[in-house]
Amino acid sequence: MKKRALVTGITGQDGPYLAKLLLEKNYDVYGLLPRRSKQDFYNLNYLSIKKDVEYVVGDVTDYNCMHKVISKIKPHEVYNLAAQSFVGNSWELSSVTSDINAFGPLNILNAIKNVDEKIKFYQASTSELYGNSCEKIQNENTKFEPSSPYAIAKLYAYWMTVNFRKSYNMFCTNGILFNHESPIRGIEFVTRKISDGVAQIKCGKQKYLTLGNLDAKRDWGFAGDYVEAMWLMMQAEKPDDFVVATNTQFSIRDFLRLAFKEVNISNWEQYIKINKDFKRPVDVNSLCGNYNKAKNTLGWVPKTSFKELVQLMVREDLKRHEKQNI
Ligand code: NAP
């Protein structure tokens, strides 16, 4: 019998990569589509899977709807990727962020419990839970110090996931994913802003890139690699929480240097403007993850290097902008 998976956040970055992987593994994939005035399938089209996914209208903030969707599909696995995922906006949108990122997962967990406790649940947890942690490298035992409304809402969902696992013996797992990027990363995120901006500068469409703190350091991986870890977590013998990362760290400055190198621009600093207003009320300065537990338990390792990731993103944006020029 074919397995059925419900993926929330199907139109985002990770949803399409995960759906593609699940389709390759012969799942029937159902994507939850929240009501929008204009539906955007760009990312699903980019991976050529739009027509292979079955869509169900729904919103994670609505318990009745999630109960109905889960009763109807009876999925074997639910991957909750839906979120207000932009940390920078979470101060202005703190209530919305909490509704989607904290109570959304709670609605799904309750719906699963009421429909069929055997349905497996994956929660998209995040390295932002660590915030400005004192530990240089973070793993599953590192103390959480969330520093934004986004991370605080995600912390609630993290603990609810653990709590449902412990209280009801349900298969609930947290993937604590460090930053992961791709050519379909949202344009508001710094990596994509850079890859797109560099491509536009190369094509003469844009003069400058305006950025905030160039010294923030992150552990950056490729989304295509990370969705494999999500799936592996759901196939594990027992549910648990796993860090997914690369154990390497680079600054935004490093990203810029490589991105401009890809388009043969060496004097890249002259194209950068710094806007201090981009600074967040609390900035997370440095994150780097130890993925040993995922490696030892799931056999997962990242495949794409930082350099390859930057090259891929810049090449794809350049291709798009060059095509639009014709
Ligand atoms: P993303 O591109 O921002 O996608 C978020 C998705 O959630 C979109 O499809 C969005 O649909 C959907 N969504 C928003 N509100 C919803 C609602 N109320 N009900 C149903 N769907 C809703 O995020 P991503 O980069 O793919 O990340 C996937 C998940 O991993 C998120 O939970 C994120 O917080 C988490 N995460 C991401 C990273 C990373 O580096 N990418 C790292 C750690 C954790 P619309 O576009 O129509 O609003």
GROMACS .gro file of C-alpha atoms and ligand atoms in nm:
model
  374
    1MET     CA    1   0.000   0.000   0.000
    2LYS     CA    2   0.121   0.349  -0.087
    3LYS     CA    3   0.200   0.572   0.209
    4ARG     CA    4   0.022   0.904   0.241
    5ALA     CA    5   0.196   1.218   0.368
    6LEU     CA    6   0.041   1.553   0.455
    7VAL     CA    7   0.283   1.844   0.415
    8THR     CA    8   0.194   2.187   0.552
    9GLY     CA    9   0.392   2.479   0.412
   10ILE     CA   10   0.381   2.316   0.068
   11THR     CA   11   0.436   2.644  -0.120
   12GLY     CA   12   0.738   2.753   0.084
   13GLN     CA   13   1.101   2.654   0.036
   14ASP     CA   14   1.114   2.320   0.220
   15GLY     CA   15   0.765   2.198   0.126
   16PRO     CA   16   0.845   2.146  -0.244
   17TYR     CA   17   1.184   1.983  -0.173
   18LEU     CA   18   1.023   1.747   0.077
   19ALA     CA   19   0.729   1.672  -0.154
   20LYS     CA   20   0.971   1.589  -0.436
   21LEU     CA   21   1.160   1.347  -0.212
   22LEU     CA   22   0.838   1.182  -0.090
   23LEU     CA   23   0.706   1.147  -0.446
   24GLU     CA   24   1.035   0.981  -0.545
   25LYS     CA   25   0.976   0.741  -0.256
   26ASN     CA   26   0.633   0.661  -0.398
   27TYR     CA   27   0.419   0.843  -0.140
   28ASP     CA   28   0.087   1.006  -0.217
   29VAL     CA   29   0.163   1.364  -0.118
   30TYR     CA   30  -0.105   1.604   0.006
   31GLY     CA   31  -0.015   1.971   0.041
   32LEU     CA   32  -0.207   2.202   0.271
   33LEU     CA   33  -0.290   2.526   0.092
   34PRO     CA   34  -0.391   2.819   0.311
   35ARG     CA   35  -0.645   3.056   0.158
   36ARG     CA   36  -0.463   3.338  -0.020
   37SER     CA   37  -0.593   3.606  -0.258
   38LYS     CA   38  -0.337   3.481  -0.510
   39GLN     CA   39  -0.185   3.133  -0.483
   40ASP     CA   40   0.183   3.113  -0.566
   41PHE     CA   41   0.304   2.780  -0.710
   42TYR     CA   42   0.640   2.914  -0.829
   43ASN     CA   43   0.847   2.688  -0.600
   44LEU     CA   44   0.649   2.375  -0.689
   45ASN     CA   45   0.685   2.458  -1.058
   46TYR     CA   46   1.057   2.518  -1.011
   47LEU     CA   47   1.091   2.155  -0.898
   48SER     CA   48   0.840   2.039  -1.165
   49ILE     CA   49   0.605   1.873  -0.915
   50LYS     CA   50   0.303   2.105  -0.907
   51LYS     CA   51   0.073   1.855  -1.076
   52ASP     CA   52   0.197   1.557  -0.875
   53VAL     CA   53   0.080   1.690  -0.539
   54GLU     CA   54  -0.283   1.675  -0.423
   55TYR     CA   55  -0.391   2.002  -0.264
   56VAL     CA   56  -0.626   2.049   0.028
   57VAL     CA   57  -0.734   2.392   0.140
   58GLY     CA   58  -0.659   2.446   0.505
   59ASP     CA   59  -0.497   2.659   0.768
   60VAL     CA   60  -0.297   2.536   1.066
   61THR     CA   61  -0.449   2.805   1.288
   62ASP     CA   62  -0.792   2.644   1.255
   63TYR     CA   63  -0.834   2.330   1.469
   64ASN     CA   64  -1.163   2.222   1.305
   65CYS     CA   65  -1.008   2.246   0.964
   66MET     CA   66  -0.698   2.046   1.062
   67HIS     CA   67  -0.919   1.780   1.222
   68LYS     CA   68  -1.126   1.756   0.903
   69VAL     CA   69  -0.822   1.744   0.673
   70ILE     CA   70  -0.650   1.474   0.881
   71SER     CA   71  -0.972   1.268   0.912
   72LYS     CA   72  -1.023   1.286   0.536
   73ILE     CA   73  -0.668   1.204   0.423
   74LYS     CA   74  -0.574   0.971   0.709
   75PRO     CA   75  -0.205   1.031   0.641
   76HIS     CA   76   0.063   0.799   0.773
   77GLU     CA   77   0.294   1.098   0.825
   78VAL     CA   78   0.233   1.468   0.884
   79TYR     CA   79   0.517   1.713   0.823
   80ASN     CA   80   0.440   2.051   0.977
   81LEU     CA   81   0.647   2.305   0.786
   82ALA     CA   82   0.392   2.588   0.793
   83ALA     CA   83   0.516   2.901   0.963
   84GLN     CA   84   0.550   3.274   0.968
   85SER     CA   85   0.917   3.200   0.915
   86PHE     CA   86   1.080   3.541   0.884
   87VAL     CA   87   1.240   3.621   1.220
   88GLY     CA   88   1.277   3.992   1.134
   89ASN     CA   89   0.899   4.040   1.102
   90SER     CA   90   0.814   3.847   1.415
   91TRP     CA   91   0.838   4.152   1.645
   92GLU     CA   92   0.571   4.342   1.449
   93LEU     CA   93   0.369   4.024   1.389
   94SER     CA   94   0.411   3.863   1.729
   95SER     CA   95   0.047   3.751   1.767
   96VAL     CA   96   0.021   3.613   1.414
   97THR     CA   97   0.358   3.445   1.456
   98SER     CA   98   0.236   3.279   1.777
   99ASP     CA   99  -0.092   3.169   1.620
  100ILE     CA  100   0.084   3.001   1.328
  101ASN     CA  101   0.412   2.883   1.482
  102ALA     CA  102   0.294   2.783   1.831
  103PHE     CA  103  -0.080   2.709   1.819
  104GLY     CA  104  -0.068   2.573   1.462
  105PRO     CA  105   0.139   2.271   1.566
  106LEU     CA  106  -0.077   2.229   1.878
  107ASN     CA  107  -0.389   2.215   1.658
  108ILE     CA  108  -0.228   1.946   1.442
  109LEU     CA  109  -0.111   1.744   1.741
  110ASN     CA  110  -0.459   1.753   1.894
  111ALA     CA  111  -0.618   1.664   1.560
  112ILE     CA  112  -0.384   1.364   1.521
  113LYS     CA  113  -0.456   1.253   1.877
  114ASN     CA  114  -0.830   1.271   1.816
  115VAL     CA  115  -0.822   1.103   1.474
  116ASP     CA  116  -0.553   0.838   1.509
  117GLU     CA  117  -0.265   0.846   1.758
  118LYS     CA  118  -0.056   0.629   1.525
  119ILE     CA  119  -0.009   0.907   1.268
  120LYS     CA  120   0.351   1.026   1.283
  121PHE     CA  121   0.423   1.397   1.332
  122TYR     CA  122   0.727   1.602   1.230
  123GLN     CA  123   0.770   1.953   1.369
  124ALA     CA  124   0.994   2.206   1.192
  125SER     CA  125   1.197   2.327   1.488
  126THR     CA  126   1.484   2.564   1.444
  127SER     CA  127   1.835   2.664   1.552
  128GLU     CA  128   1.682   3.000   1.648
  129LEU     CA  129   1.574   2.820   1.968
  130TYR     CA  130   1.937   2.854   2.080
  131GLY     CA  131   1.939   3.232   2.026
  132ASN     CA  132   2.250   3.383   2.176
  133SER     CA  133   2.352   3.064   2.348
  134CYS     CA  134   2.679   3.066   2.544
  135GLU     CA  135   2.789   2.744   2.375
  136LYS     CA  136   2.989   2.793   2.055
  137ILE     CA  137   2.856   2.474   1.895
  138GLN     CA  138   2.499   2.371   1.969
  139ASN     CA  139   2.358   2.021   1.997
  140GLU     CA  140   2.040   1.858   2.131
  141ASN     CA  141   2.153   1.919   2.491
  142THR     CA  142   2.235   2.288   2.455
  143LYS     CA  143   2.018   2.520   2.662
  144PHE     CA  144   1.761   2.714   2.459
  145GLU     CA  145   1.775   3.096   2.477
  146PRO     CA  146   1.522   3.211   2.217
  147SER     CA  147   1.574   3.577   2.124
  148SER     CA  148   1.274   3.664   1.905
  149PRO     CA  149   0.895   3.619   1.905
  150TYR     CA  150   0.955   3.371   1.619
  151ALA     CA  151   1.186   3.157   1.830
  152ILE     CA  152   0.968   3.181   2.140
  153ALA     CA  153   0.664   3.055   1.945
  154LYS     CA  154   0.879   2.775   1.801
  155LEU     CA  155   0.995   2.686   2.153
  156TYR     CA  156   0.634   2.634   2.260
  157ALA     CA  157   0.582   2.403   1.960
  158TYR     CA  158   0.906   2.218   2.036
  159TRP     CA  159   0.795   2.139   2.391
  160MET     CA  160   0.439   2.052   2.285
  161THR     CA  161   0.585   1.801   2.040
  162VAL     CA  162   0.796   1.649   2.319
  163ASN     CA  163   0.499   1.658   2.554
  164PHE     CA  164   0.264   1.474   2.318
  165ARG     CA  165   0.536   1.213   2.268
  166LYS     CA  166   0.575   1.163   2.642
  167SER     CA  167   0.212   1.204   2.746
  168TYR     CA  168   0.043   0.993   2.479
  169ASN     CA  169   0.326   0.781   2.345
  170MET     CA  170   0.273   0.934   2.002
  171PHE     CA  171   0.540   0.940   1.728
  172CYS     CA  172   0.627   1.311   1.747
  173THR     CA  173   0.968   1.430   1.640
  174ASN     CA  174   1.147   1.767   1.630
  175GLY     CA  175   1.397   1.847   1.357
  176ILE     CA  176   1.611   2.128   1.494
  177LEU     CA  177   1.726   2.255   1.159
  178PHE     CA  178   1.997   2.516   1.120
  179ASN     CA  179   1.966   2.765   0.833
  180HIS     CA  180   1.916   2.599   0.499
  181GLU     CA  181   1.890   2.772   0.168
  182SER     CA  182   1.827   2.705  -0.200
  183PRO     CA  183   1.736   2.887  -0.521
  184ILE     CA  184   1.374   2.896  -0.394
  185ARG     CA  185   1.451   3.048  -0.054
  186GLY     CA  186   1.219   3.343   0.018
  187ILE     CA  187   1.360   3.662  -0.132
  188GLU     CA  188   1.345   3.842   0.206
  189PHE     CA  189   1.608   3.610   0.358
  190VAL     CA  190   1.962   3.744   0.347
  191THR     CA  191   2.120   3.462   0.141
  192ARG     CA  192   1.861   3.489  -0.136
  193LYS     CA  193   1.865   3.867  -0.117
  194ILE     CA  194   2.238   3.844  -0.186
  195SER     CA  195   2.221   3.582  -0.465
  196ASP     CA  196   1.939   3.770  -0.636
  197GLY     CA  197   2.104   4.111  -0.581
  198VAL     CA  198   2.441   3.992  -0.714
  199ALA     CA  199   2.270   3.850  -1.025
  200GLN     CA  200   2.085   4.179  -1.077
  201ILE     CA  201   2.404   4.383  -1.034
  202LYS     CA  202   2.578   4.158  -1.287
  203CYS     CA  203   2.291   4.215  -1.535
  204GLY     CA  204   2.299   4.591  -1.475
  205LYS     CA  205   1.950   4.592  -1.319
  206GLN     CA  206   2.054   4.701  -0.970
  207LYS     CA  207   2.334   4.928  -0.844
  208TYR     CA  208   2.370   4.832  -0.479
  209LEU     CA  209   2.284   4.571  -0.223
  210THR     CA  210   2.164   4.718   0.105
  211LEU     CA  211   2.230   4.496   0.405
  212GLY     CA  212   2.251   4.507   0.786
  213ASN     CA  213   2.507   4.321   0.995
  214LEU     CA  214   2.769   4.155   0.771
  215ASP     CA  215   2.941   3.984   1.064
  216ALA     CA  216   2.651   3.762   1.175
  217LYS     CA  217   2.759   3.400   1.145
  218ARG     CA  218   2.541   3.105   1.055
  219ASP     CA  219   2.565   2.737   0.980
  220TRP     CA  220   2.425   2.721   0.626
  221GLY     CA  221   2.318   2.401   0.447
  222PHE     CA  222   2.118   2.308   0.138
  223ALA     CA  223   1.740   2.256   0.175
  224GLY     CA  224   1.750   1.956  -0.060
  225ASP     CA  225   1.985   1.776   0.182
  226TYR     CA  226   1.788   1.874   0.492
  227VAL     CA  227   1.449   1.736   0.381
  228GLU     CA  228   1.613   1.395   0.362
  229ALA     CA  229   1.688   1.424   0.736
  230MET     CA  230   1.320   1.505   0.799
  231TRP     CA  231   1.213   1.188   0.622
  232LEU     CA  232   1.477   0.976   0.799
  233MET     CA  233   1.355   1.103   1.138
  234MET     CA  234   1.007   0.976   1.052
  235GLN     CA  235   1.142   0.631   0.958
  236ALA     CA  236   1.347   0.594   1.279
  237GLU     CA  237   1.261   0.319   1.525
  238LYS     CA  238   1.148   0.570   1.784
  239PRO     CA  239   1.068   0.941   1.781
  240ASP     CA  240   1.331   1.181   1.905
  241ASP     CA  241   1.475   1.530   1.850
  242PHE     CA  242   1.764   1.587   1.611
  243VAL     CA  243   1.994   1.872   1.516
  244VAL     CA  244   2.041   1.901   1.140
  245ALA     CA  245   2.336   2.119   1.047
  246THR     CA  246   2.677   2.116   0.875
  247ASN     CA  247   2.903   2.189   1.174
  248THR     CA  248   3.065   2.471   0.976
  249GLN     CA  249   3.012   2.842   1.013
  250PHE     CA  250   3.039   3.135   0.774
  251SER     CA  251   2.959   3.506   0.796
  252ILE     CA  252   2.737   3.707   0.566
  253ARG     CA  253   3.060   3.868   0.445
  254ASP     CA  254   3.183   3.519   0.341
  255PHE     CA  255   2.858   3.463   0.151
  256LEU     CA  256   2.900   3.796  -0.028
  257ARG     CA  257   3.261   3.729  -0.123
  258LEU     CA  258   3.175   3.392  -0.282
  259ALA     CA  259   2.859   3.521  -0.448
  260PHE     CA  260   3.038   3.811  -0.620
  261LYS     CA  261   3.325   3.577  -0.714
  262GLU     CA  262   3.074   3.359  -0.898
  263VAL     CA  263   2.997   3.651  -1.133
  264ASN     CA  264   3.362   3.761  -1.158
  265ILE     CA  265   3.328   4.081  -0.955
  266SER     CA  266   3.628   4.125  -0.724
  267ASN     CA  267   3.577   4.477  -0.583
  268TRP     CA  268   3.248   4.372  -0.427
  269GLU     CA  269   3.258   4.608  -0.127
  270GLN     CA  270   3.174   4.904  -0.353
  271TYR     CA  271   2.834   4.750  -0.426
  272ILE     CA  272   2.733   4.720  -0.059
  273LYS     CA  273   2.546   4.977   0.145
  274ILE     CA  274   2.491   4.927   0.516
  275ASN     CA  275   2.161   5.029   0.669
  276LYS     CA  276   2.170   5.029   1.050
  277ASP     CA  277   1.785   5.021   1.057
  278PHE     CA  278   1.802   4.659   0.940
  279LYS     CA  279   1.931   4.569   1.285
  280ARG     CA  280   1.682   4.366   1.489
  281PRO     CA  281   1.580   4.451   1.848
  282VAL     CA  282   1.791   4.149   1.949
  283ASP     CA  283   2.034   4.002   1.699
  284VAL     CA  284   2.146   3.640   1.703
  285ASN     CA  285   2.515   3.667   1.620
  286SER     CA  286   2.646   3.317   1.586
  287LEU     CA  287   2.499   2.970   1.530
  288CYS     CA  288   2.677   2.645   1.448
  289GLY     CA  289   2.529   2.297   1.487
  290ASN     CA  290   2.669   1.959   1.580
  291TYR     CA  291   2.477   1.695   1.380
  292ASN     CA  292   2.648   1.388   1.530
  293LYS     CA  293   2.324   1.245   1.669
  294ALA     CA  294   2.157   1.256   1.325
  295LYS     CA  295   2.468   1.103   1.173
  296ASN     CA  296   2.497   0.821   1.425
  297THR     CA  297   2.125   0.741   1.458
  298LEU     CA  298   1.986   0.817   1.113
  299GLY     CA  299   2.297   0.788   0.898
  300TRP     CA  300   2.238   1.143   0.773
  301VAL     CA  301   2.520   1.374   0.664
  302PRO     CA  302   2.505   1.698   0.464
  303LYS     CA  303   2.618   1.657   0.102
  304THR     CA  304   2.639   2.013  -0.029
  305SER     CA  305   2.925   2.242   0.078
  306PHE     CA  306   2.881   2.612   0.156
  307LYS     CA  307   3.068   2.705  -0.162
  308GLU     CA  308   2.849   2.478  -0.377
  309LEU     CA  309   2.537   2.623  -0.216
  310VAL     CA  310   2.636   2.984  -0.291
  311GLN     CA  311   2.729   2.892  -0.648
  312LEU     CA  312   2.399   2.712  -0.705
  313MET     CA  313   2.193   3.005  -0.576
  314VAL     CA  314   2.380   3.271  -0.774
  315ARG     CA  315   2.378   3.066  -1.096
  316GLU     CA  316   2.003   3.007  -1.076
  317ASP     CA  317   1.926   3.374  -1.007
  318LEU     CA  318   2.160   3.480  -1.287
  319LYS     CA  319   1.994   3.241  -1.529
  320ARG     CA  320   1.652   3.384  -1.437
  321HIS     CA  321   1.759   3.746  -1.475
  322GLU     CA  322   1.943   3.684  -1.801
  323LYS     CA  323   1.635   3.508  -1.942
  324GLN     CA  324   1.416   3.803  -1.841
  325ASN     CA  325   1.655   4.034  -2.030
  326ILE     CA  326   1.598   3.859  -2.361
  327NAP     P1  327   0.876   2.937   0.414
  327NAP     O1  328   0.941   2.934   0.280
  327NAP     O2  329   0.853   3.069   0.477
  327NAP     O3  330   0.735   2.861   0.400
  327NAP     C1  331   0.636   2.871   0.498
  327NAP     C2  332   0.511   2.805   0.445
  327NAP     O4  333   0.408   2.808   0.547
  327NAP     C3  334   0.449   2.871   0.320
  327NAP     O5  335   0.406   2.772   0.231
  327NAP     C4  336   0.329   2.945   0.378
  327NAP     O6  337   0.227   2.967   0.285
  327NAP     C5  338   0.286   2.845   0.486
  327NAP     N1  339   0.195   2.904   0.584
  327NAP     C6  340   0.207   3.023   0.647
  327NAP     N2  341   0.104   3.043   0.731
  327NAP     C7  342   0.025   2.932   0.722
  327NAP     C8  343  -0.096   2.893   0.784
  327NAP     N3  344  -0.157   2.970   0.876
  327NAP     N4  345  -0.149   2.771   0.753
  327NAP     C9  346  -0.090   2.692   0.660
  327NAP     N5  347   0.025   2.726   0.597
  327NAP    C10  348   0.082   2.844   0.627
  327NAP     O7  349   0.957   2.848   0.518
  327NAP     P2  350   1.071   2.736   0.486
  327NAP     O8  351   1.201   2.804   0.470
  327NAP     O9  352   1.021   2.644   0.384
  327NAP    O10  353   1.078   2.662   0.626
  327NAP    C11  354   0.991   2.552   0.655
  327NAP    C12  355   0.975   2.541   0.805
  327NAP    O11  356   1.102   2.517   0.865
  327NAP    C13  357   0.919   2.664   0.873
  327NAP    O12  358   0.839   2.621   0.980
  327NAP    C14  359   1.042   2.735   0.928
  327NAP    O13  360   1.012   2.815   1.039
  327NAP    C15  361   1.128   2.616   0.964
  327NAP     N6  362   1.274   2.639   0.959
  327NAP    C16  363   1.329   2.690   0.846
  327NAP    C17  364   1.466   2.706   0.842
  327NAP    C18  365   1.533   2.759   0.716
  327NAP    O14  366   1.652   2.794   0.725
  327NAP     N7  367   1.466   2.761   0.603
  327NAP    C19  368   1.546   2.671   0.951
  327NAP    C20  369   1.483   2.615   1.063
  327NAP    C21  370   1.347   2.598   1.066
  327NAP     P3  371   0.211   3.117   0.223
  327NAP    O15  372   0.340   3.144   0.151
  327NAP    O16  373   0.091   3.106   0.135
  327NAP    O17  374   0.192   3.208   0.339
   0.00000   0.00000   0.00000
